[in-house]
Short mmCIF file of C-alpha atoms and ligand atoms in Angstrom, two decimals:
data_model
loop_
_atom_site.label_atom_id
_atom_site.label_comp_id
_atom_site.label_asym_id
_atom_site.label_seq_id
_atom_site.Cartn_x
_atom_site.Cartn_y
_atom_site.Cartn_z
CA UNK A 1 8.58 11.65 25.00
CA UNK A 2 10.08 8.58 23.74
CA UNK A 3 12.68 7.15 25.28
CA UNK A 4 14.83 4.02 23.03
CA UNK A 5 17.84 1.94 23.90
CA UNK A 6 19.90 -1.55 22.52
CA UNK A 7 18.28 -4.21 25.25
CA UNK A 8 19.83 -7.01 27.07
CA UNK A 9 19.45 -10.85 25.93
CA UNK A 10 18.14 -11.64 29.41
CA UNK A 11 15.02 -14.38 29.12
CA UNK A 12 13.22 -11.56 32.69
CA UNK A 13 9.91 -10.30 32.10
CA UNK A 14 9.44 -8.60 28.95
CA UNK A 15 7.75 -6.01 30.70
CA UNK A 16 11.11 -4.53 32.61
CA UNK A 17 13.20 -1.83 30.64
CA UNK A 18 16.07 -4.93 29.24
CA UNK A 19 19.07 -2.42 28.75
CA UNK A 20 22.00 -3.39 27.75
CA UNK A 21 23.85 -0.22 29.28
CA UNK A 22 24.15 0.45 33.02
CA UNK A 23 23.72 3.06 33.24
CA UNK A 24 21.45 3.14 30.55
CA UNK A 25 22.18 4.74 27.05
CA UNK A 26 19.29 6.29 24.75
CA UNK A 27 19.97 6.61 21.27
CA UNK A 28 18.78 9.58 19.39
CA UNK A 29 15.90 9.64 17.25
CA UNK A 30 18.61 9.87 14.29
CA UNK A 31 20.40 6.89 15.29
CA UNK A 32 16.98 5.11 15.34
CA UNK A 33 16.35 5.63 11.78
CA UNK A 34 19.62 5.21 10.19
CA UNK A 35 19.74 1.88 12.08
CA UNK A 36 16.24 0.88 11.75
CA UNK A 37 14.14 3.31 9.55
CA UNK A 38 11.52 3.81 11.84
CA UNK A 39 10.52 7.37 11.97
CA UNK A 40 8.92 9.37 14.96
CA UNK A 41 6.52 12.31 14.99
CA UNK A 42 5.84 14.31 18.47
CA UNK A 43 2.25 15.18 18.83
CA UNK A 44 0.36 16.93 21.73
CA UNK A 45 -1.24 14.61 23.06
CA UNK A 46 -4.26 17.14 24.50
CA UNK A 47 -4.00 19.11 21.32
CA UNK A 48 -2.80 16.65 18.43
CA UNK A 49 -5.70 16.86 15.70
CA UNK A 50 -4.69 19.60 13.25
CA UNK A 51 -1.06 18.22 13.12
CA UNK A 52 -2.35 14.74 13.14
CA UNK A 53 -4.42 15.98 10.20
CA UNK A 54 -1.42 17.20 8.12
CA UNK A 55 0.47 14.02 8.40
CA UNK A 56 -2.33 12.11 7.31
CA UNK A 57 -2.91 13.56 4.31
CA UNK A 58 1.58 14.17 3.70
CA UNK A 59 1.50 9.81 3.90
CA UNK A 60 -1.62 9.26 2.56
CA UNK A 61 -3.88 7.43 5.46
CA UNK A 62 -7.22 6.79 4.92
CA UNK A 63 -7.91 3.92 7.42
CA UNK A 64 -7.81 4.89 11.43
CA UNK A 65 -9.19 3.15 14.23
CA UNK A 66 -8.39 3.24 18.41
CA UNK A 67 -6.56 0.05 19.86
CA UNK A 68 -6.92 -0.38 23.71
CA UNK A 69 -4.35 -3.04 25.65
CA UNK A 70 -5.90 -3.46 28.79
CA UNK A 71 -6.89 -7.32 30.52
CA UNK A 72 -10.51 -5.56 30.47
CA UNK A 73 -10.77 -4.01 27.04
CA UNK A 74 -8.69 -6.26 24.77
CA UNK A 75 -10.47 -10.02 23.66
CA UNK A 76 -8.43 -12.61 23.88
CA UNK A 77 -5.76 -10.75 25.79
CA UNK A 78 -3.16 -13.06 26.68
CA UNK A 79 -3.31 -14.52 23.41
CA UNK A 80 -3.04 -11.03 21.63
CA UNK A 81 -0.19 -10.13 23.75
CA UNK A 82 1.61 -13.48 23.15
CA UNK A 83 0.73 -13.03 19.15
CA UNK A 84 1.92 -9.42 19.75
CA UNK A 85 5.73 -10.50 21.40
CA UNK A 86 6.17 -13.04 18.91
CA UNK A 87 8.94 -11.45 16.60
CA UNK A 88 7.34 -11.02 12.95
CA UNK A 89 7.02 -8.42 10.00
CA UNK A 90 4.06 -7.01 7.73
CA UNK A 91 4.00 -6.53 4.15
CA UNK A 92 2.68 -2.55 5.31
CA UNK A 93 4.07 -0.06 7.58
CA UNK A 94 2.39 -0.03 11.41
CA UNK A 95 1.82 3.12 12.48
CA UNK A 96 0.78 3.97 16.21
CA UNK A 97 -0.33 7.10 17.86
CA UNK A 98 -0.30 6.88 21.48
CA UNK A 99 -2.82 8.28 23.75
CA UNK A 100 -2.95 6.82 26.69
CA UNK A 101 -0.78 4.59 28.85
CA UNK A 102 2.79 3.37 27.21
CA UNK A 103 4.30 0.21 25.94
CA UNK A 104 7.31 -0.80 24.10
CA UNK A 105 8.09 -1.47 20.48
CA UNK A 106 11.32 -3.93 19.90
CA UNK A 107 12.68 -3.57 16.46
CA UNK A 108 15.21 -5.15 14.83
CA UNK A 109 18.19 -3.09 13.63
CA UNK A 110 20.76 -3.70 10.13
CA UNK A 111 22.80 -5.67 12.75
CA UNK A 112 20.23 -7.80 13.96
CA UNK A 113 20.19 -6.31 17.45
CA UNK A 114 17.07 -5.62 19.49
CA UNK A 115 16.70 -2.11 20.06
CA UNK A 116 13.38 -0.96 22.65
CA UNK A 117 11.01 1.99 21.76
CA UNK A 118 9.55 3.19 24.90
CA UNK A 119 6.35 4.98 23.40
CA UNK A 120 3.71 6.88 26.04
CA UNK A 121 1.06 9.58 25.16
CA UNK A 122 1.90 12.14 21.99
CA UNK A 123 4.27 9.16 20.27
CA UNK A 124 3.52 8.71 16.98
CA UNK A 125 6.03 5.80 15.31
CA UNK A 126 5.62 4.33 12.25
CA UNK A 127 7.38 1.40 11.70
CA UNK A 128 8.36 -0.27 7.88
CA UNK A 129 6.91 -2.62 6.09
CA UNK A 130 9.68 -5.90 5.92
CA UNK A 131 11.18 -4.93 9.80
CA UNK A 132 10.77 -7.14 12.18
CA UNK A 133 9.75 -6.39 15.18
CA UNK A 134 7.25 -6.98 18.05
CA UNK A 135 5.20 -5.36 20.95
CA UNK A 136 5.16 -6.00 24.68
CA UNK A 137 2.47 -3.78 27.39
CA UNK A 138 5.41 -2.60 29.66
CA UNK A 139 4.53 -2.91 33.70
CA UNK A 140 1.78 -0.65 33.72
CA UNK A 141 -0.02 -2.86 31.70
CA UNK A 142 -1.81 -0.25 29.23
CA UNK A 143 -2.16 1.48 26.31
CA UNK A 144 -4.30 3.25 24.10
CA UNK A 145 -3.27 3.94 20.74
CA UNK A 146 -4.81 5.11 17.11
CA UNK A 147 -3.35 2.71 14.01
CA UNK A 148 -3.54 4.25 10.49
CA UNK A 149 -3.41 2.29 7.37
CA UNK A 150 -3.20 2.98 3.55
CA UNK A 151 -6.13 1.74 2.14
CA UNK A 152 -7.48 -1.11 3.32
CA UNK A 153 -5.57 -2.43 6.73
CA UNK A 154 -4.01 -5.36 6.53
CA UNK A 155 -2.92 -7.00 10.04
CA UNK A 156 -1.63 -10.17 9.53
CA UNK A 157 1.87 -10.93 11.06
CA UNK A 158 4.46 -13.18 9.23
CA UNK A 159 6.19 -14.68 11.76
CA UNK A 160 10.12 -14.84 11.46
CA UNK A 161 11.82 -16.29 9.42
CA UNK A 162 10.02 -14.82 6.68
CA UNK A 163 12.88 -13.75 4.61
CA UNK A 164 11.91 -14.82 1.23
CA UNK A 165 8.67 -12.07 1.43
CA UNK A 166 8.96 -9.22 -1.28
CA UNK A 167 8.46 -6.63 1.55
CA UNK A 168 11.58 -8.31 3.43
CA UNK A 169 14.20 -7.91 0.49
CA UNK A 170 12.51 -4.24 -0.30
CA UNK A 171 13.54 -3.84 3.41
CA UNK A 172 16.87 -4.94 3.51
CA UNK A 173 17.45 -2.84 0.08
CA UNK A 174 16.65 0.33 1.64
CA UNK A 175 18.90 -0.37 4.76
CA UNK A 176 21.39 -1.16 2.31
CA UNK A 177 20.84 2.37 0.76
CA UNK A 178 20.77 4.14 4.23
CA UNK A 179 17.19 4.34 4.45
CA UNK A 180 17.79 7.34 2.31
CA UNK A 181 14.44 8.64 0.78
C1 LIG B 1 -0.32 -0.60 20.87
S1 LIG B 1 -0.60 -1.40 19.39
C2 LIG B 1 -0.51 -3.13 19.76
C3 LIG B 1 0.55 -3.84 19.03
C4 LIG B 1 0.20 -4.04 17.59
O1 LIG B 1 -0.84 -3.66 17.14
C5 LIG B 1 1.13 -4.72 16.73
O2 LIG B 1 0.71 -4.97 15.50
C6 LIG B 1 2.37 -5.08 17.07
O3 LIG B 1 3.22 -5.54 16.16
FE1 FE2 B 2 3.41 -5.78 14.16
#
């Protein structure tokens, strides 16, 4: 079940946990969205495909595919993982299912902060188009996740700043709304 929390400004591996709190303090899946937008489905992880099937079809994705983070199954791996942790947006959402293994997701929230998503098996997120945000392997070192797209998928990262990007001020409109749909 994910797990998510405001993290420390401390330069330590990006693989440790980084919260601010001790102890540590988890914000609810409520708190996430009205500070962030990102939304969060639970799946089964052993039994996810009818449910998976529903929310396909509810947000429209027509593009799927499996990612695997691992030194042996990703190419180029330390230079994914770098391009990965490099703090950036996308003009689409990124959506992740995770199957296997866990990871974080750092997002940025309407106060700039860092907050940490830890995501492990069942963890669906999707995260909007104009956040930034960025992805570190956590110490285990894997995960295996499905990524859905709309159409055609479109990967590239705009590294911050990227301020002046139409998705970036449709962003910042909708956390000035709330995130309300
Ligand atoms: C587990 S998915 C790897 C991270 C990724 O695909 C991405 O785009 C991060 O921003
Ligand atoms: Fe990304």
């Amino acid at each position: 079940m994910v797990q998510t929390w405001f993290m420390d400004s401390s330069e330590e591996d990006q693989r440790l946990e980084h919260h601010r709190s001790s102890p540590p303090q988890y914000l609810t899946l409520d708190e996430l969205f009205k500070l962030t937008g990102v939304e969060y489905f639970e799946l089964n992880p052993d039994n996810y495909a009818e449910e998976l099937d529903k929310l396909k079809k509810i947000r429209g994705y027509t593009y799927e595919d499996n990612i695997t983070c691992s030194k042996d199954c990703l190419q180029n791996y330390e230079e994914k993982l770098k391009t990965f942790f490099t703090e950036h947006l996308h003009t689409e959402e990124e959506i992740r299912f995770v199957l296997q293994g866990s990871g974080y997701f750092d997002v940025r929230d309407i106060n700039d902060e860092w907050i940490r998503i830890a995501v492990s098996p069942g963890d669906l997120i999707i995260i909007p188009a104009g956040i930034y945000h960025r992805f570190t392997l956590d110490i285990k070192n894997f995960i295996q996740a499905k990524r859905f797209f709309i159409g055609h998928p479109k990967w590239t990262p705009y590294n911050r700043p990227a301020d002046s990007m139409e998705c970036r001020e449709e962003y910042l409109e909708r956390a000035n709304k709330g995130f309300e749909e």
